[in-house]
Amino acid sequence: MCTSDSELCRRNAKTALVYLLLTIFCALFGAVYELLSCEVYSFFMLYAFLVPLLGGALPYALLLLRKKARSSRPFSAFCLHAGNATLTVGSIVGGVLEMYGTSNRLAALYWWVGAALWVLAGVGLTIRTRR
């Protein structure tokens, strides 16, 4: 369990909890939306909860399991959070459009921007800064 820096551990735990609550909200939102959609289903809407779960709650929960606390850089954390938000909203918008029976070529932009933000977060974590 995380023991080296209690403030950092508390911040990581709070972030993991927020992502877990967002996961629950997305799952409930998708369930209610599909319940009221006259039995029209969309995989985008059904699995929208996976983005905050796998992209946010799981990584921050794994950080809590480390013996030594570790913090992500502010830029990388921002890109990760923005990428998670973009992909979650893109999944919900894609689900709504699919249930409505239409499509929009701009909806693919969510996936590209979200993936680019995730790549930026990964690059930001791997690049070492000089001090």
mmCIF file with all atom_site columns, C-alpha atoms in Angstrom:
data_model
loop_
_atom_site.group_PDB
_atom_site.id
_atom_site.type_symbol
_atom_site.label_atom_id
_atom_site.label_alt_id
_atom_site.label_comp_id
_atom_site.label_asym_id
_atom_site.label_entity_id
_atom_site.label_seq_id
_atom_site.pdbx_PDB_ins_code
_atom_site.Cartn_x
_atom_site.Cartn_y
_atom_site.Cartn_z
_atom_site.occupancy
_atom_site.B_iso_or_equiv
_atom_site.pdbx_formal_charge
_atom_site.auth_seq_id
_atom_site.auth_comp_id
_atom_site.auth_asym_id
_atom_site.auth_atom_id
_atom_site.pdbx_PDB_model_num
ATOM 1   C CA . MET A 1 1   ? 0.000   0.000  0.000   1.00 0.00 ? 1   MET A CA 1
ATOM 2   C CA . CYS A 1 2   ? 1.080   3.570  -0.592  1.00 0.00 ? 2   CYS A CA 1
ATOM 3   C CA . THR A 1 3   ? 3.107   4.749  2.422   1.00 0.00 ? 3   THR A CA 1
ATOM 4   C CA . SER A 1 4   ? 5.766   7.271  1.440   1.00 0.00 ? 4   SER A CA 1
ATOM 5   C CA . ASP A 1 5   ? 3.791   10.513 0.997   1.00 0.00 ? 5   ASP A CA 1
ATOM 6   C CA . SER A 1 6   ? 0.393   10.689 2.644   1.00 0.00 ? 6   SER A CA 1
ATOM 7   C CA . GLU A 1 7   ? -0.722  13.817 0.715   1.00 0.00 ? 7   GLU A CA 1
ATOM 8   C CA . LEU A 1 8   ? 0.119   12.211 -2.609  1.00 0.00 ? 8   LEU A CA 1
ATOM 9   C CA . CYS A 1 9   ? -1.619  8.991  -1.576  1.00 0.00 ? 9   CYS A CA 1
ATOM 10  C CA . ARG A 1 10  ? -4.722  10.947 -0.554  1.00 0.00 ? 10  ARG A CA 1
ATOM 11  C CA . ARG A 1 11  ? -4.739  12.788 -3.882  1.00 0.00 ? 11  ARG A CA 1
ATOM 12  C CA . ASN A 1 12  ? -4.387  9.543  -5.865  1.00 0.00 ? 12  ASN A CA 1
ATOM 13  C CA . ALA A 1 13  ? -7.149  7.929  -3.772  1.00 0.00 ? 13  ALA A CA 1
ATOM 14  C CA . LYS A 1 14  ? -9.425  10.910 -4.346  1.00 0.00 ? 14  LYS A CA 1
ATOM 15  C CA . THR A 1 15  ? -8.784  10.792 -8.111  1.00 0.00 ? 15  THR A CA 1
ATOM 16  C CA . ALA A 1 16  ? -9.478  7.036  -8.196  1.00 0.00 ? 16  ALA A CA 1
ATOM 17  C CA . LEU A 1 17  ? -12.729 7.588  -6.272  1.00 0.00 ? 17  LEU A CA 1
ATOM 18  C CA . VAL A 1 18  ? -13.842 10.365 -8.624  1.00 0.00 ? 18  VAL A CA 1
ATOM 19  C CA . TYR A 1 19  ? -13.188 8.128  -11.631 1.00 0.00 ? 19  TYR A CA 1
ATOM 20  C CA . LEU A 1 20  ? -15.079 5.282  -9.950  1.00 0.00 ? 20  LEU A CA 1
ATOM 21  C CA . LEU A 1 21  ? -18.063 7.590  -9.392  1.00 0.00 ? 21  LEU A CA 1
ATOM 22  C CA . LEU A 1 22  ? -17.865 8.711  -13.034 1.00 0.00 ? 22  LEU A CA 1
ATOM 23  C CA . THR A 1 23  ? -17.825 5.053  -14.057 1.00 0.00 ? 23  THR A CA 1
ATOM 24  C CA . ILE A 1 24  ? -20.970 4.379  -12.038 1.00 0.00 ? 24  ILE A CA 1
ATOM 25  C CA . PHE A 1 25  ? -22.642 7.493  -13.456 1.00 0.00 ? 25  PHE A CA 1
ATOM 26  C CA . CYS A 1 26  ? -21.847 6.486  -17.050 1.00 0.00 ? 26  CYS A CA 1
ATOM 27  C CA . ALA A 1 27  ? -23.129 2.954  -16.447 1.00 0.00 ? 27  ALA A CA 1
ATOM 28  C CA . LEU A 1 28  ? -26.376 4.246  -14.930 1.00 0.00 ? 28  LEU A CA 1
ATOM 29  C CA . PHE A 1 29  ? -26.784 6.878  -17.639 1.00 0.00 ? 29  PHE A CA 1
ATOM 30  C CA . GLY A 1 30  ? -26.342 4.281  -20.371 1.00 0.00 ? 30  GLY A CA 1
ATOM 31  C CA . ALA A 1 31  ? -28.734 1.861  -18.673 1.00 0.00 ? 31  ALA A CA 1
ATOM 32  C CA . VAL A 1 32  ? -31.465 4.481  -18.228 1.00 0.00 ? 32  VAL A CA 1
ATOM 33  C CA . TYR A 1 33  ? -30.984 5.847  -21.747 1.00 0.00 ? 33  TYR A CA 1
ATOM 34  C CA . GLU A 1 34  ? -31.280 2.385  -23.262 1.00 0.00 ? 34  GLU A CA 1
ATOM 35  C CA . LEU A 1 35  ? -34.245 1.546  -21.046 1.00 0.00 ? 35  LEU A CA 1
ATOM 36  C CA . LEU A 1 36  ? -36.101 4.589  -22.380 1.00 0.00 ? 36  LEU A CA 1
ATOM 37  C CA . SER A 1 37  ? -35.015 4.134  -25.999 1.00 0.00 ? 37  SER A CA 1
ATOM 38  C CA . CYS A 1 38  ? -37.721 1.625  -27.029 1.00 0.00 ? 38  CYS A CA 1
ATOM 39  C CA . GLU A 1 39  ? -35.319 -1.354 -27.067 1.00 0.00 ? 39  GLU A CA 1
ATOM 40  C CA . VAL A 1 40  ? -32.782 0.263  -29.362 1.00 0.00 ? 40  VAL A CA 1
ATOM 41  C CA . TYR A 1 41  ? -29.254 -0.544 -28.191 1.00 0.00 ? 41  TYR A CA 1
ATOM 42  C CA . SER A 1 42  ? -25.796 0.761  -28.947 1.00 0.00 ? 42  SER A CA 1
ATOM 43  C CA . PHE A 1 43  ? -22.451 -0.721 -27.985 1.00 0.00 ? 43  PHE A CA 1
ATOM 44  C CA . PHE A 1 44  ? -21.029 2.796  -27.703 1.00 0.00 ? 44  PHE A CA 1
ATOM 45  C CA . MET A 1 45  ? -23.580 3.663  -25.034 1.00 0.00 ? 45  MET A CA 1
ATOM 46  C CA . LEU A 1 46  ? -23.448 0.259  -23.387 1.00 0.00 ? 46  LEU A CA 1
ATOM 47  C CA . TYR A 1 47  ? -19.669 0.337  -22.900 1.00 0.00 ? 47  TYR A CA 1
ATOM 48  C CA . ALA A 1 48  ? -19.140 4.074  -22.295 1.00 0.00 ? 48  ALA A CA 1
ATOM 49  C CA . PHE A 1 49  ? -18.381 3.287  -18.647 1.00 0.00 ? 49  PHE A CA 1
ATOM 50  C CA . LEU A 1 50  ? -15.203 1.411  -19.622 1.00 0.00 ? 50  LEU A CA 1
ATOM 51  C CA . VAL A 1 51  ? -13.277 4.573  -20.507 1.00 0.00 ? 51  VAL A CA 1
ATOM 52  C CA . PRO A 1 52  ? -13.333 6.147  -17.018 1.00 0.00 ? 52  PRO A CA 1
ATOM 53  C CA . LEU A 1 53  ? -12.894 2.699  -15.458 1.00 0.00 ? 53  LEU A CA 1
ATOM 54  C CA . LEU A 1 54  ? -9.887  1.541  -17.494 1.00 0.00 ? 54  LEU A CA 1
ATOM 55  C CA . GLY A 1 55  ? -8.447  4.962  -18.233 1.00 0.00 ? 55  GLY A CA 1
ATOM 56  C CA . GLY A 1 56  ? -8.821  6.533  -14.806 1.00 0.00 ? 56  GLY A CA 1
ATOM 57  C CA . ALA A 1 57  ? -9.975  4.424  -11.868 1.00 0.00 ? 57  ALA A CA 1
ATOM 58  C CA . LEU A 1 58  ? -7.741  1.443  -12.608 1.00 0.00 ? 58  LEU A CA 1
ATOM 59  C CA . PRO A 1 59  ? -4.460  3.345  -13.165 1.00 0.00 ? 59  PRO A CA 1
ATOM 60  C CA . TYR A 1 60  ? -4.934  5.476  -10.052 1.00 0.00 ? 60  TYR A CA 1
ATOM 61  C CA . ALA A 1 61  ? -5.950  2.436  -7.999  1.00 0.00 ? 61  ALA A CA 1
ATOM 62  C CA . LEU A 1 62  ? -2.783  0.687  -9.180  1.00 0.00 ? 62  LEU A CA 1
ATOM 63  C CA . LEU A 1 63  ? -0.764  3.724  -8.075  1.00 0.00 ? 63  LEU A CA 1
ATOM 64  C CA . LEU A 1 64  ? -2.200  3.230  -4.590  1.00 0.00 ? 64  LEU A CA 1
ATOM 65  C CA . LEU A 1 65  ? -0.954  -0.358 -4.490  1.00 0.00 ? 65  LEU A CA 1
ATOM 66  C CA . ARG A 1 66  ? 2.652   0.713  -4.977  1.00 0.00 ? 66  ARG A CA 1
ATOM 67  C CA . LYS A 1 67  ? 4.778   0.882  -1.839  1.00 0.00 ? 67  LYS A CA 1
ATOM 68  C CA . LYS A 1 68  ? 6.294   4.173  -2.874  1.00 0.00 ? 68  LYS A CA 1
ATOM 69  C CA . ALA A 1 69  ? 3.980   7.022  -3.841  1.00 0.00 ? 69  ALA A CA 1
ATOM 70  C CA . ARG A 1 70  ? 4.340   8.257  -7.360  1.00 0.00 ? 70  ARG A CA 1
ATOM 71  C CA . SER A 1 71  ? 2.939   11.365 -8.925  1.00 0.00 ? 71  SER A CA 1
ATOM 72  C CA . SER A 1 72  ? 2.323   12.030 -12.568 1.00 0.00 ? 72  SER A CA 1
ATOM 73  C CA . ARG A 1 73  ? 3.495   15.265 -14.084 1.00 0.00 ? 73  ARG A CA 1
ATOM 74  C CA . PRO A 1 74  ? 0.819   17.980 -14.311 1.00 0.00 ? 74  PRO A CA 1
ATOM 75  C CA . PHE A 1 75  ? 0.887   18.021 -18.125 1.00 0.00 ? 75  PHE A CA 1
ATOM 76  C CA . SER A 1 76  ? 0.556   14.237 -18.336 1.00 0.00 ? 76  SER A CA 1
ATOM 77  C CA . ALA A 1 77  ? -2.244  14.165 -15.775 1.00 0.00 ? 77  ALA A CA 1
ATOM 78  C CA . PHE A 1 78  ? -4.079  16.913 -17.677 1.00 0.00 ? 78  PHE A CA 1
ATOM 79  C CA . CYS A 1 79  ? -3.730  15.043 -20.970 1.00 0.00 ? 79  CYS A CA 1
ATOM 80  C CA . LEU A 1 80  ? -4.912  11.794 -19.358 1.00 0.00 ? 80  LEU A CA 1
ATOM 81  C CA . HIS A 1 81  ? -7.970  13.440 -17.804 1.00 0.00 ? 81  HIS A CA 1
ATOM 82  C CA . ALA A 1 82  ? -8.788  15.352 -20.998 1.00 0.00 ? 82  ALA A CA 1
ATOM 83  C CA . GLY A 1 83  ? -8.358  12.189 -23.085 1.00 0.00 ? 83  GLY A CA 1
ATOM 84  C CA . ASN A 1 84  ? -10.640 10.232 -20.764 1.00 0.00 ? 84  ASN A CA 1
ATOM 85  C CA . ALA A 1 85  ? -13.283 12.962 -20.894 1.00 0.00 ? 85  ALA A CA 1
ATOM 86  C CA . THR A 1 86  ? -13.059 13.224 -24.685 1.00 0.00 ? 86  THR A CA 1
ATOM 87  C CA . LEU A 1 87  ? -13.361 9.475  -25.223 1.00 0.00 ? 87  LEU A CA 1
ATOM 88  C CA . THR A 1 88  ? -16.232 9.146  -22.719 1.00 0.00 ? 88  THR A CA 1
ATOM 89  C CA . VAL A 1 89  ? -18.218 11.970 -24.309 1.00 0.00 ? 89  VAL A CA 1
ATOM 90  C CA . GLY A 1 90  ? -17.398 10.613 -27.760 1.00 0.00 ? 90  GLY A CA 1
ATOM 91  C CA . SER A 1 91  ? -18.706 7.205  -26.792 1.00 0.00 ? 91  SER A CA 1
ATOM 92  C CA . ILE A 1 92  ? -21.936 8.676  -25.427 1.00 0.00 ? 92  ILE A CA 1
ATOM 93  C CA . VAL A 1 93  ? -22.428 10.918 -28.474 1.00 0.00 ? 93  VAL A CA 1
ATOM 94  C CA . GLY A 1 94  ? -21.703 7.974  -30.769 1.00 0.00 ? 94  GLY A CA 1
ATOM 95  C CA . GLY A 1 95  ? -24.266 5.904  -28.877 1.00 0.00 ? 95  GLY A CA 1
ATOM 96  C CA . VAL A 1 96  ? -26.907 8.618  -29.099 1.00 0.00 ? 96  VAL A CA 1
ATOM 97  C CA . LEU A 1 97  ? -26.322 9.038  -32.837 1.00 0.00 ? 97  LEU A CA 1
ATOM 98  C CA . GLU A 1 98  ? -26.391 5.300  -33.412 1.00 0.00 ? 98  GLU A CA 1
ATOM 99  C CA . MET A 1 99  ? -29.632 4.899  -31.462 1.00 0.00 ? 99  MET A CA 1
ATOM 100 C CA . TYR A 1 100 ? -31.169 7.772  -33.361 1.00 0.00 ? 100 TYR A CA 1
ATOM 101 C CA . GLY A 1 101 ? -30.297 5.982  -36.586 1.00 0.00 ? 101 GLY A CA 1
ATOM 102 C CA . THR A 1 102 ? -27.949 8.532  -38.042 1.00 0.00 ? 102 THR A CA 1
ATOM 103 C CA . SER A 1 103 ? -24.247 9.262  -38.208 1.00 0.00 ? 103 SER A CA 1
ATOM 104 C CA . ASN A 1 104 ? -21.992 12.256 -38.274 1.00 0.00 ? 104 ASN A CA 1
ATOM 105 C CA . ARG A 1 105 ? -18.497 12.319 -39.690 1.00 0.00 ? 105 ARG A CA 1
ATOM 106 C CA . LEU A 1 106 ? -17.422 14.779 -36.984 1.00 0.00 ? 106 LEU A CA 1
ATOM 107 C CA . ALA A 1 107 ? -18.127 12.168 -34.296 1.00 0.00 ? 107 ALA A CA 1
ATOM 108 C CA . ALA A 1 108 ? -14.931 10.370 -35.343 1.00 0.00 ? 108 ALA A CA 1
ATOM 109 C CA . LEU A 1 109 ? -13.032 13.444 -34.222 1.00 0.00 ? 109 LEU A CA 1
ATOM 110 C CA . TYR A 1 110 ? -13.682 12.450 -30.587 1.00 0.00 ? 110 TYR A CA 1
ATOM 111 C CA . TRP A 1 111 ? -11.742 9.223  -31.076 1.00 0.00 ? 111 TRP A CA 1
ATOM 112 C CA . TRP A 1 112 ? -8.798  10.887 -32.798 1.00 0.00 ? 112 TRP A CA 1
ATOM 113 C CA . VAL A 1 113 ? -8.491  13.712 -30.271 1.00 0.00 ? 113 VAL A CA 1
ATOM 114 C CA . GLY A 1 114 ? -8.930  11.343 -27.313 1.00 0.00 ? 114 GLY A CA 1
ATOM 115 C CA . ALA A 1 115 ? -6.298  8.952  -28.649 1.00 0.00 ? 115 ALA A CA 1
ATOM 116 C CA . ALA A 1 116 ? -3.901  11.850 -29.313 1.00 0.00 ? 116 ALA A CA 1
ATOM 117 C CA . LEU A 1 117 ? -4.362  13.092 -25.745 1.00 0.00 ? 117 LEU A CA 1
ATOM 118 C CA . TRP A 1 118 ? -3.681  9.609  -24.373 1.00 0.00 ? 118 TRP A CA 1
ATOM 119 C CA . VAL A 1 119 ? -0.519  9.388  -26.489 1.00 0.00 ? 119 VAL A CA 1
ATOM 120 C CA . LEU A 1 120 ? 0.582   12.817 -25.236 1.00 0.00 ? 120 LEU A CA 1
ATOM 121 C CA . ALA A 1 121 ? 0.015   11.662 -21.656 1.00 0.00 ? 121 ALA A CA 1
ATOM 122 C CA . GLY A 1 122 ? 2.127   8.571  -22.270 1.00 0.00 ? 122 GLY A CA 1
ATOM 123 C CA . VAL A 1 123 ? 4.886   10.567 -23.931 1.00 0.00 ? 123 VAL A CA 1
ATOM 124 C CA . GLY A 1 124 ? 4.808   13.111 -21.118 1.00 0.00 ? 124 GLY A CA 1
ATOM 125 C CA . LEU A 1 125 ? 5.284   10.355 -18.552 1.00 0.00 ? 125 LEU A CA 1
ATOM 126 C CA . THR A 1 126 ? 8.204   8.756  -20.368 1.00 0.00 ? 126 THR A CA 1
ATOM 127 C CA . ILE A 1 127 ? 10.221  11.884 -21.185 1.00 0.00 ? 127 ILE A CA 1
ATOM 128 C CA . ARG A 1 128 ? 12.686  12.809 -18.482 1.00 0.00 ? 128 ARG A CA 1
ATOM 129 C CA . THR A 1 129 ? 13.133  16.465 -17.689 1.00 0.00 ? 129 THR A CA 1
ATOM 130 C CA . ARG A 1 130 ? 16.480  18.063 -16.925 1.00 0.00 ? 130 ARG A CA 1
ATOM 131 C CA . ARG A 1 131 ? 16.909  19.921 -13.659 1.00 0.00 ? 131 ARG A CA 1
#
